[in-house]
Coordinates of C-alpha atoms in Angstrom, one line a residue:
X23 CA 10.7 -30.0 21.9
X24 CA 12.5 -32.0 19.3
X25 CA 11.5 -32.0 15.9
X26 CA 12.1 -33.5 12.7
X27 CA 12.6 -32.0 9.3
X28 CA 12.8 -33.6 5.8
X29 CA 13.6 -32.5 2.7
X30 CA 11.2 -30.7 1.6
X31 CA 12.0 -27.5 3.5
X32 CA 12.3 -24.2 1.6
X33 CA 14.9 -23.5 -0.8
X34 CA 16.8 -21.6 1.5
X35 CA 17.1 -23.7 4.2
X36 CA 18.0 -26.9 2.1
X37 CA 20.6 -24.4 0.5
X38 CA 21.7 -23.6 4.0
X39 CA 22.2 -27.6 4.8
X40 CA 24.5 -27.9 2.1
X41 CA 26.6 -25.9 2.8
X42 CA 26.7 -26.5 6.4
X43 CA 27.3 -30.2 5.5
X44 CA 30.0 -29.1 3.2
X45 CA 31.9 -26.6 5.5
X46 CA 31.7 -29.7 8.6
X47 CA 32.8 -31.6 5.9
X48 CA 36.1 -29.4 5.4
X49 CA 37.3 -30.2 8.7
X50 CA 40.2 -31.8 9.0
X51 CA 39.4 -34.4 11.9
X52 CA 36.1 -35.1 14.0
X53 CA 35.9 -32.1 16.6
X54 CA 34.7 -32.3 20.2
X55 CA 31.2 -30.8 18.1
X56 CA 30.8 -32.7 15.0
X57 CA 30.6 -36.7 14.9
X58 CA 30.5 -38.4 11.7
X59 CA 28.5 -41.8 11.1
X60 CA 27.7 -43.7 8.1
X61 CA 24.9 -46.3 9.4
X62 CA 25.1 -46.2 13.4
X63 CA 21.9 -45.6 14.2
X64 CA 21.5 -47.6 17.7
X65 CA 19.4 -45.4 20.0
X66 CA 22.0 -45.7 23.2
X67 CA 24.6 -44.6 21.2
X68 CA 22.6 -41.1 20.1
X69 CA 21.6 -40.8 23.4
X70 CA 25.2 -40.7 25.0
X71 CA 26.4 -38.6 21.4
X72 CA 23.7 -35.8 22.1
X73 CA 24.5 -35.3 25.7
X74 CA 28.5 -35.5 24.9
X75 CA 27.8 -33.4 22.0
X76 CA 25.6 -30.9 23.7
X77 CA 28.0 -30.0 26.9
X78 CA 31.1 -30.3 24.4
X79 CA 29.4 -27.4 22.5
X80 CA 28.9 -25.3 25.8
X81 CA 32.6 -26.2 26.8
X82 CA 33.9 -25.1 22.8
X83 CA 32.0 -21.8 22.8
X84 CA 30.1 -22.7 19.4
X85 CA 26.4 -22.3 18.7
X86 CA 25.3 -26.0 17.7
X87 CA 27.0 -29.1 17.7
X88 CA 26.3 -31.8 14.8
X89 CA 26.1 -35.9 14.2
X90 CA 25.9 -36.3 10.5
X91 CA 24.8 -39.2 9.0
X92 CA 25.7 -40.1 5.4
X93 CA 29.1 -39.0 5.8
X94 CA 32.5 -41.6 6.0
X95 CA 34.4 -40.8 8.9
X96 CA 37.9 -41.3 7.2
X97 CA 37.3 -39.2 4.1
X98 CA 34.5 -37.1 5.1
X99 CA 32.9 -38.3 1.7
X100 CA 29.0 -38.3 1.8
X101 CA 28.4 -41.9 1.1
X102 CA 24.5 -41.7 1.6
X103 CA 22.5 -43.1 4.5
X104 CA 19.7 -44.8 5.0
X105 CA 18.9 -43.6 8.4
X106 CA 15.1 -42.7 8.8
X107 CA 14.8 -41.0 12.1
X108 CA 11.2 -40.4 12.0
X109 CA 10.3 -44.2 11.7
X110 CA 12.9 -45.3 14.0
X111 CA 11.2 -46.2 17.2
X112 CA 12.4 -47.3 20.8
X113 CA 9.8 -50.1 22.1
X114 CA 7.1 -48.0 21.5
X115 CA 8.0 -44.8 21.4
X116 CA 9.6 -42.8 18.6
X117 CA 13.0 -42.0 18.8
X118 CA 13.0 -38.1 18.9
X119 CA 10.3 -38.8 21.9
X120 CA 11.9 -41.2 23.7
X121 CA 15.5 -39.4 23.0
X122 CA 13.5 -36.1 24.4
X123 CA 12.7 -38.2 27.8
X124 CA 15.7 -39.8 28.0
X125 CA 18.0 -36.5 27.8
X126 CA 18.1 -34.2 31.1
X127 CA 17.7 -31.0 31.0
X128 CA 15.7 -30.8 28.0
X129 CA 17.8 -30.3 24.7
X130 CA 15.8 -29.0 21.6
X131 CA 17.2 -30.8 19.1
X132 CA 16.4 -31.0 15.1
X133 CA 16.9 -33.9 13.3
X134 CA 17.1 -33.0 9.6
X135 CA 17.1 -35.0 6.3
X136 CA 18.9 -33.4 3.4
X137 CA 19.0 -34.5 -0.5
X138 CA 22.4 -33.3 -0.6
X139 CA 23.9 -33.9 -4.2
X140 CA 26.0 -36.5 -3.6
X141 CA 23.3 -38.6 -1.4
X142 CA 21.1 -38.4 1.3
X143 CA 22.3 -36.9 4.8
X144 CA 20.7 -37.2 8.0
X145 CA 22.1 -33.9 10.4
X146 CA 21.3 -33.8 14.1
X147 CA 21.4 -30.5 15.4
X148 CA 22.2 -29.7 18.9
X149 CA 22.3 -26.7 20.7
X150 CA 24.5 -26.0 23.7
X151 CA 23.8 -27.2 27.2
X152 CA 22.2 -23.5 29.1
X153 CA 21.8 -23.7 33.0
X154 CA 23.2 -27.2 34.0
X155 CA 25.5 -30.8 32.2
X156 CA 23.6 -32.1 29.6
X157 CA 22.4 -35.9 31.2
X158 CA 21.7 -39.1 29.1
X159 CA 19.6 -41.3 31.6
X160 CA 21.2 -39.7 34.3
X161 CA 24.6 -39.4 33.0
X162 CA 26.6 -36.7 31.7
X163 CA 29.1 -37.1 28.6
X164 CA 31.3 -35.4 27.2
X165 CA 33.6 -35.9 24.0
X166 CA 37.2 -35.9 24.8
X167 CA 38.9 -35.8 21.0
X168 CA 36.3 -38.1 18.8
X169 CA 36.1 -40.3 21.8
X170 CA 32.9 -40.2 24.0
X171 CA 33.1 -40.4 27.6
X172 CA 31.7 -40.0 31.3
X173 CA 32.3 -36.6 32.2
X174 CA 32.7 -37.1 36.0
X175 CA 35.7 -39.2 34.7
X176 CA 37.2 -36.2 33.8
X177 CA 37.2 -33.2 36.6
X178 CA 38.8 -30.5 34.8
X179 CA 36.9 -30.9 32.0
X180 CA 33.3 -31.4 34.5
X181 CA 34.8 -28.0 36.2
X182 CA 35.3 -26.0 33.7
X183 CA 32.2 -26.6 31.7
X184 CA 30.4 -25.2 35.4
X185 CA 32.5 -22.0 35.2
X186 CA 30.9 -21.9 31.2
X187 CA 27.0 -22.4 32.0
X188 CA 25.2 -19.4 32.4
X189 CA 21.7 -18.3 32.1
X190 CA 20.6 -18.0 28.5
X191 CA 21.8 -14.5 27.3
X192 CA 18.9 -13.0 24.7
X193 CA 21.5 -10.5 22.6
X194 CA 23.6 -13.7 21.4
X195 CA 20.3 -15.3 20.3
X196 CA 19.8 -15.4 16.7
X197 CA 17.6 -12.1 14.6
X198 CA 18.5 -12.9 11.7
X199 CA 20.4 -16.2 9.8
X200 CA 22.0 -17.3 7.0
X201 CA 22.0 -14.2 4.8
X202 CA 24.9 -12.4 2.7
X203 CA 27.5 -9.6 3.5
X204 CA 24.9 -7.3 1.5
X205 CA 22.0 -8.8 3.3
X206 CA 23.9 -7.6 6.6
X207 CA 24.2 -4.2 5.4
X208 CA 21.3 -4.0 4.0
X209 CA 19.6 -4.5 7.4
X210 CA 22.0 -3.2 9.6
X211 CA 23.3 0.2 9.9
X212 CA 26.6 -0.2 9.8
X213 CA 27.4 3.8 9.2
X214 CA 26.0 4.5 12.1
X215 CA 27.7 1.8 14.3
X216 CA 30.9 3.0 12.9
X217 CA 30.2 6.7 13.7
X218 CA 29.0 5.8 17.0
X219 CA 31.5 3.7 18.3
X220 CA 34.2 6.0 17.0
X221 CA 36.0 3.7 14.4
X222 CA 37.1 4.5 10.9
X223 CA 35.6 3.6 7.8
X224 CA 37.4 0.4 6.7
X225 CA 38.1 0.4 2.7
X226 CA 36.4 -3.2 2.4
X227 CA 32.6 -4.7 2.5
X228 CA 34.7 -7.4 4.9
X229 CA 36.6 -4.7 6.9
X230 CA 33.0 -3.9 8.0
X231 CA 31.7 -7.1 8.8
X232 CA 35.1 -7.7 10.6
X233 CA 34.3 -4.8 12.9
X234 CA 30.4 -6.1 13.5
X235 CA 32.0 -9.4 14.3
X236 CA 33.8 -8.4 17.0
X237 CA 31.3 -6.6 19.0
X238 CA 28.7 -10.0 18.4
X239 CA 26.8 -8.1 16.4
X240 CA 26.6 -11.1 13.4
X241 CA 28.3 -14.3 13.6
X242 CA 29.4 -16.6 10.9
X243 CA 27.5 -19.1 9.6
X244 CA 27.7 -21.5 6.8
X245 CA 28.9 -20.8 3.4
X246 CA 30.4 -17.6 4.3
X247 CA 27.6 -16.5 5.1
X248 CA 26.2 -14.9 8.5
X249 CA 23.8 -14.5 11.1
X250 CA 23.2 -11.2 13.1
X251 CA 22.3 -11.2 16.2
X252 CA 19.7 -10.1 18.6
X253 CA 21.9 -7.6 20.1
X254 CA 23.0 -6.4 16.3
X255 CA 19.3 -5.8 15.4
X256 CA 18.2 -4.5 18.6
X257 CA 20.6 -1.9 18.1
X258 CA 21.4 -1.2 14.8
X259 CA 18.6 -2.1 12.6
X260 CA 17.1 -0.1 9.4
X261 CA 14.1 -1.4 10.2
X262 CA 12.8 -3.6 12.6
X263 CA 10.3 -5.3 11.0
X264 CA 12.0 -6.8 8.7
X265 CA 13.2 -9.3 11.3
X266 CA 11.3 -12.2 13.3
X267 CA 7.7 -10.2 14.9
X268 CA 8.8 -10.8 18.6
X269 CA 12.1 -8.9 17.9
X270 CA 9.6 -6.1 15.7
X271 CA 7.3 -5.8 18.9
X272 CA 10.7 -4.7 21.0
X273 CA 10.8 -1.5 18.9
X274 CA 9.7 2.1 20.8
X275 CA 6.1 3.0 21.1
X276 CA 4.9 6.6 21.7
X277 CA 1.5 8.1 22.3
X278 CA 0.7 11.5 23.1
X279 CA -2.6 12.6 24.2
X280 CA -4.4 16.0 24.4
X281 CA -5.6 15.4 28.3
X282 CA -4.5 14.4 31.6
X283 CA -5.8 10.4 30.6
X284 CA -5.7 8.1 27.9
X285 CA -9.7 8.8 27.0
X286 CA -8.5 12.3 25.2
X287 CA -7.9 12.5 21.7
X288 CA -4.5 10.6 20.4
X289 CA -2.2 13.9 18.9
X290 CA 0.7 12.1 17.9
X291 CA 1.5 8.2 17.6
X292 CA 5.0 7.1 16.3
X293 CA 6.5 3.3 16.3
X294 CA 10.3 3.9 15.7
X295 CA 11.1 1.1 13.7
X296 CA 15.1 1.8 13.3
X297 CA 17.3 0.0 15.9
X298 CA 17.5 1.6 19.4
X299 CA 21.2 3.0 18.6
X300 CA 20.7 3.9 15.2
X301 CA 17.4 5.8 15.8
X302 CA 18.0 7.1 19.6
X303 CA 19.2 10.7 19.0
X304 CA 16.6 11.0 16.0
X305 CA 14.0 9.8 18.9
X306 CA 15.5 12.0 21.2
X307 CA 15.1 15.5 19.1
X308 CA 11.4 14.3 18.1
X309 CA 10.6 13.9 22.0
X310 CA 11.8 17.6 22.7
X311 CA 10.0 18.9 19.9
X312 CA 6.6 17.6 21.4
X313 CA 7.4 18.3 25.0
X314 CA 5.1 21.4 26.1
X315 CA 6.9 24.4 27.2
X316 CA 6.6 26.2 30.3
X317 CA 7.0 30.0 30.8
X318 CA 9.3 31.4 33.5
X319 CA 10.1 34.7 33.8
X320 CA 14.0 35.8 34.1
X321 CA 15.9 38.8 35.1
X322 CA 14.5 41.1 31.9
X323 CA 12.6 38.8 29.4
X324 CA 10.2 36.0 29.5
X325 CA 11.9 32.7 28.6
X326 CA 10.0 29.0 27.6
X327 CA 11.5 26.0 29.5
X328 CA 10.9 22.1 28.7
X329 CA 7.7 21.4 31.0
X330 CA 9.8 18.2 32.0
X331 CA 13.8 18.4 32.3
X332 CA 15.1 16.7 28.3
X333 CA 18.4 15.4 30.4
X334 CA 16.0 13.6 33.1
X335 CA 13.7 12.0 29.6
X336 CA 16.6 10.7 28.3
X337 CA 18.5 9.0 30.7
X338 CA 14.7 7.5 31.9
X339 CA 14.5 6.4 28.1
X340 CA 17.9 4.7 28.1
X341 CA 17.3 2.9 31.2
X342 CA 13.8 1.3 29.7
X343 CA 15.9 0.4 26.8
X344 CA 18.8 -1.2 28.7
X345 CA 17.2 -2.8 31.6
X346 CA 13.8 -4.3 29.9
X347 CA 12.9 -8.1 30.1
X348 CA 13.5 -8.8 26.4
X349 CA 11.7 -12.5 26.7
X350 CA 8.9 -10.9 27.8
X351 CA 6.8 -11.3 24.6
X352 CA 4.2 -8.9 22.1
X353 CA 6.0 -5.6 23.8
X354 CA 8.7 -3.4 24.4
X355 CA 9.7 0.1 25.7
X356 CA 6.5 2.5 25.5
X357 CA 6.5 6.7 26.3
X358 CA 3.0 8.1 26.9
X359 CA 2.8 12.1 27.2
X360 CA 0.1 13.7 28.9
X361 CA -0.3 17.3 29.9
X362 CA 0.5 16.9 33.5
X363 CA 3.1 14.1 32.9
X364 CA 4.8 11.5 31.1
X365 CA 5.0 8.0 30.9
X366 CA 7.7 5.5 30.5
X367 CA 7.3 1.9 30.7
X368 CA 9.2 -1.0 30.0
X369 CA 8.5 -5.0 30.0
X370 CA 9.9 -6.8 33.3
X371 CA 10.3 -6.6 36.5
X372 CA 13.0 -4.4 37.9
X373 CA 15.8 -6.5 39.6
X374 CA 16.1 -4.4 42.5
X375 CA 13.9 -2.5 45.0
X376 CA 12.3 0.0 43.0
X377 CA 13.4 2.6 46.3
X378 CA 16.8 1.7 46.5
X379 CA 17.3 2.5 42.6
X380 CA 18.6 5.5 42.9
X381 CA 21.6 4.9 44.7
X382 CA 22.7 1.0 44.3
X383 CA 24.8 0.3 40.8
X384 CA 22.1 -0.9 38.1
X385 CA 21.7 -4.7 37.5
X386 CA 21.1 -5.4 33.8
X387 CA 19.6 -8.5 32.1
X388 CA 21.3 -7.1 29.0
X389 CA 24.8 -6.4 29.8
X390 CA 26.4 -6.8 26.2
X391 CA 23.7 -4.4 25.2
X392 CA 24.5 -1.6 28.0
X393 CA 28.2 -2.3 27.7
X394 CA 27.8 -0.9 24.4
X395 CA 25.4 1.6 24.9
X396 CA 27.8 3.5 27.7
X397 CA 30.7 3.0 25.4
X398 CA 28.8 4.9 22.3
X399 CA 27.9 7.5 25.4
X400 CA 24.4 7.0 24.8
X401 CA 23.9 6.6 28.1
X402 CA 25.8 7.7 31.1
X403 CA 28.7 5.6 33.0
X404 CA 26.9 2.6 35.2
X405 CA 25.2 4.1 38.5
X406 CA 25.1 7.6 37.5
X407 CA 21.8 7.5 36.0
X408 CA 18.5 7.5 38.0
X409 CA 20.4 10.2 40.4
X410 CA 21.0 12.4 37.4
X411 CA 17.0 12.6 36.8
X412 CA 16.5 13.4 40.7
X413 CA 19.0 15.6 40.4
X414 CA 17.1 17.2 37.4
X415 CA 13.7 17.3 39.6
X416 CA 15.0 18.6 41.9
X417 CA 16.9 21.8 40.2
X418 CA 13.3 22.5 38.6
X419 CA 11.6 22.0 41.6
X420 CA 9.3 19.2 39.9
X421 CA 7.1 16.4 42.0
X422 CA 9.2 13.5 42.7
X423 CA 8.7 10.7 40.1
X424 CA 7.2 7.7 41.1
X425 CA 8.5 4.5 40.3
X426 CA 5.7 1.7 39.8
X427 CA 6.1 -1.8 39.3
X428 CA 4.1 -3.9 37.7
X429 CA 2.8 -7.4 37.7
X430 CA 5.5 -7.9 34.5
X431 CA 6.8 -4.3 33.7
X432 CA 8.6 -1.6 35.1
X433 CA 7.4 2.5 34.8
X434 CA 8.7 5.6 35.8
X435 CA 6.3 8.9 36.0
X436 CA 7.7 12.1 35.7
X437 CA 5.5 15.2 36.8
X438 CA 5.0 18.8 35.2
X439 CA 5.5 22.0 37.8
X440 CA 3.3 22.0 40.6
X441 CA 3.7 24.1 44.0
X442 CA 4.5 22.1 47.0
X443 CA 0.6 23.0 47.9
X444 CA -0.4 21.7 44.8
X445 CA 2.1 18.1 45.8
X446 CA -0.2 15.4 47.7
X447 CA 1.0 14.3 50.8
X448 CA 2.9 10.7 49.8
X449 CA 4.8 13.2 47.0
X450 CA 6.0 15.2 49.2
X451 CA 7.2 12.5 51.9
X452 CA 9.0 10.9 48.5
X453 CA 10.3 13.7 47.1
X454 CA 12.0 14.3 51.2
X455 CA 13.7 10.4 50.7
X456 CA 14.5 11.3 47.4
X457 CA 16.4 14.7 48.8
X458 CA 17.9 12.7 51.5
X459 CA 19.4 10.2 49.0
X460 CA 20.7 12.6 46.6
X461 CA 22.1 14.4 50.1
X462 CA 24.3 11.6 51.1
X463 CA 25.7 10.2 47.6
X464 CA 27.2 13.8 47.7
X465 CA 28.6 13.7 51.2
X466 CA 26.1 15.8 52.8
X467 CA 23.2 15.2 54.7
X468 CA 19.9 16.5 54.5
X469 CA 18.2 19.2 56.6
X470 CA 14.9 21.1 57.0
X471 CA 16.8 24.5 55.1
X472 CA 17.8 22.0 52.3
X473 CA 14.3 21.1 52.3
X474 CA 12.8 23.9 52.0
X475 CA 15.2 25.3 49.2
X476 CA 14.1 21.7 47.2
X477 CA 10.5 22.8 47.4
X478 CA 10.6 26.2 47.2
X479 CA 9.6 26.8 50.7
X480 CA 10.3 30.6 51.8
X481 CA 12.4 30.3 54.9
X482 CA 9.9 32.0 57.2
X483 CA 8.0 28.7 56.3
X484 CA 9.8 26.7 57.3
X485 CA 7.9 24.7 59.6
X486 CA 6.1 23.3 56.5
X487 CA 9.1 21.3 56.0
X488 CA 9.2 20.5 59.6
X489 CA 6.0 18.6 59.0
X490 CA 7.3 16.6 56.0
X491 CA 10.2 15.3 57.7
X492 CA 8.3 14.2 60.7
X493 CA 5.8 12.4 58.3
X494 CA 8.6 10.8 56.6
X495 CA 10.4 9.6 60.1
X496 CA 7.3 7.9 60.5
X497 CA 7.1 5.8 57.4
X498 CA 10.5 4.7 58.4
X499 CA 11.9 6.0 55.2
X500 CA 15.0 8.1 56.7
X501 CA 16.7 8.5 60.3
X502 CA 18.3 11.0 62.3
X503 CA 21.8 11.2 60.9
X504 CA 23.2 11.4 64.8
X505 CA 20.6 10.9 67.4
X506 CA 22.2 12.7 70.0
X507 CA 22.9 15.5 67.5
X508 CA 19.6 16.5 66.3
X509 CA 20.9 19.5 64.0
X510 CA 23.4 16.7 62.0
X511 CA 20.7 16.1 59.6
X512 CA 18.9 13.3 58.2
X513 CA 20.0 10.2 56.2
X514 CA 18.1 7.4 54.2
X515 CA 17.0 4.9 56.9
X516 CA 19.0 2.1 55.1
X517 CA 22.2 4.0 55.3
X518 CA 25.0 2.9 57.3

């Protein structure tokens, strides 16, 4: 929704609008994003400015676009205005109302009142058009130089502002604005995005910010001073709760319990409050320190394993980190250890078929975010993930995880040791698919020997296998790799 503001805001933001009105100000000429106007206030003419104005700023790449009001349009002196938008009405109607109704989609705009010190300065602020042309009354504009104008009079322009709109991308949403180089490096950690991504220390404060800059971590604002964005806080923040609460809730949650279910006795309970990058390995070493350890006896000497493979936990971690829903709001990423199994959850729906996740390429809602992720080798290349933890089941001979989607969340189960008599019947016919999957992404194919060496079945028993692939030909969730070859194997039943 529109809204108004007047001058009576805090210091900081009244700070922030001076300087913003002085840096627009600086401009040399009227920009395709900032219009001018001394005493102009006809209702039409707004109307038509904030849809030019709004698919202009799309079209520019910039984060708002702004009519100032006050402001001579020659000398970009602030001359004072009169303008009153909150008593300015349209018939009956207000005109931040009827603007609202009037503009299609819906633009949330801000009109502002500032006491700057050389008069008073009305600033409409407009952000960018998201998923379709900005329409006044049915109409799309578009500013061509200072000028406003139709935009289907002007294809190249209407064309290339379609190739611009895309759905509205979380990590390049504002954490954090209008703070200081130290406020940047006080809340980011910028040693650790340095170290990670490989790049020398630079010998300057704005070397540093330089390097944040250009992987969108903070963006400049007014006054030389910046704003940092979701994606810079999600990743490299001291501490997370020093920004906005719904960007604090994002932070990792873990639970351990001293049972098989969540009515034993809490043991441990830890909210990792640094960034996701900055904290993971940290997170990482205090997650193998907790997992229990199981006892397997070698050649000569008794030796303690992780009850559940560490290289399967963290690639299961990185994927609830990476693929999450982050406008799904009061949550993020949560790990729950039980004796018999742990727990990883994330908010949002997977975008794929949770059975077909092993083997298709990933799709992310947070690509910037796993771009970087993979390049600081956090997380392995795209598609190589989910078939790394099978793998890891598999080589310990675990129960198959199990993959449950939620009504608005997304969790993965990973099991301690049990024997295959010890497996229920639907683990067994998913650990089989699983096998077969893992089977054919290596250019093999699955068979009943293959089987039995992935549950541990003595050869002599083999007929025990036997039975799981016959159960699992039935749920239609593999095929005969050649039907008229019965000993060629079997193959995922989706596979070509």
């Amino acid at each position: 929704m529109p809204t108004i503001e007047n001058a009576n805001r805090p210091d900081a933001g009244r700070e922030r609008d001076i300087d913003l009105i002085n840096d627009l100000r600086a401009l040399p000429n009227e920009t395709p994003w900032v219009e001018f106007k001394q005493d102009n206030t006809h209702p039409e003419m707004i109307g038509r400015l904030a849809s030019a104005l709004a698919n202009s700023c799309r079209l520019e790449d910039r984060e708002r676009a702004y009519v100032l009001w006050g402001i001579d349009d020659s000398t970009h002196r602030v001359v004072g205005s009169a303008f009153d938008p909150d008593g300015g009405k349209v018939g009956n109607q207000g005109l931040a109302i009827w603007l609202n109704q009037a503009l299609q989609s819906s633009v949330a705009f801000q009109f502002r009142v500032v006491d700057h010190p050389d008069g008073r300065v009305v600033i409409l602020e407009i952000p960018p058009a998201l998923l379709a042309p900005v329409m006044f009354k049915g109409t799309p504009f578009i500013r061509i130089g200072s000028a406003t104008t139709n935009l289907t009079d002007h294809p190249v322009h209407y064309h290339a502002l379609i190739e611009r709109l895309r759905p509205y991308t979380w990590e390049h949403g504002m954490a954090q604005g209008y703070v200081t180089s130290e406020e940047v490096l006080d809340l980011l950690d910028d040693s650790k995005y340095l170290q990670l991504t490989g790049q020398p220390r630079p010998d300057s404060r704005a070397g540093i910010l330089e390097r944040l800059e250009a992987d969108r971590l903070i963006g400049r604002d007014a006054g030389a001073r910046w704003n940092i964005t979701n994606l810079g806080a999600i990743l490299f923040a001291r501490d997370m709760r020093k920004f906005d609460p719904s960007l604090a809730r994002k932070a990792v949650r873990f639970v351990a319990y001293d049972g098989r279910d969540r009515t034993r006795t809490v043991t441990h309970r830890r909210d990792w409050i640094q960034g996701y990058a900055a904290g993971f390995e940290e997170w990482v070493g205090y997650l193998n320190g907790l997992l229990p350890q199981n006892e397997h006896i070698g050649q000569a000497f008794r030796e303690e394993h992780p009850l559940f493979p560490a290289l399967a936990i963290r690639e299961l971690l990185v994927n609830a980190l990476i693929h999450q829903d982050m406008t799904v709001s009061g949550t993020g990423p949560s790990i729950e250890l039980f004796s018999d199994r742990i727990e990883i959850t994330n908010p949002g729906k997977p975008l794929m078929q949770a059975d077909r996740m092993i083997d298709l390429p990933p799709r992310s809602r947070n690509e910037s975010l796993a771009a970087l992720m993979r390049r600081m080798r956090l997380c392995e290349e795209q598609g190589s993930g989910l078939d790394k933890v099978i793998a890891q089941v598999e080589l310990f001979q675990l129960p198959p995880p199990l993959f449950r989607v939620g009504e608005d969340s997304m969790q993965v189960v990973l099991y301690g040791p049990r024997s295959f008599a010890d497996m229920t019947q639907d683990e067994r016919i998913r650990a089989c698919y699983h096998h077969a999957v893992l089977k054919c992404l290596s250019g093999d194919r699955m068979k009943n020997a293959t089987l039995c060496e992935r549950f541990g079945i003595d050869k002599k028993n083999a007929a025990m296998a036997s039975g799981v692939l016959q159960k699992a030909l039935a749920a239609g969730l593999i095929k005969p790799a050649d039907p008229e070859h019965p000993r060629a194997g079997y193959v995922p039943a989706w596979w070509a």
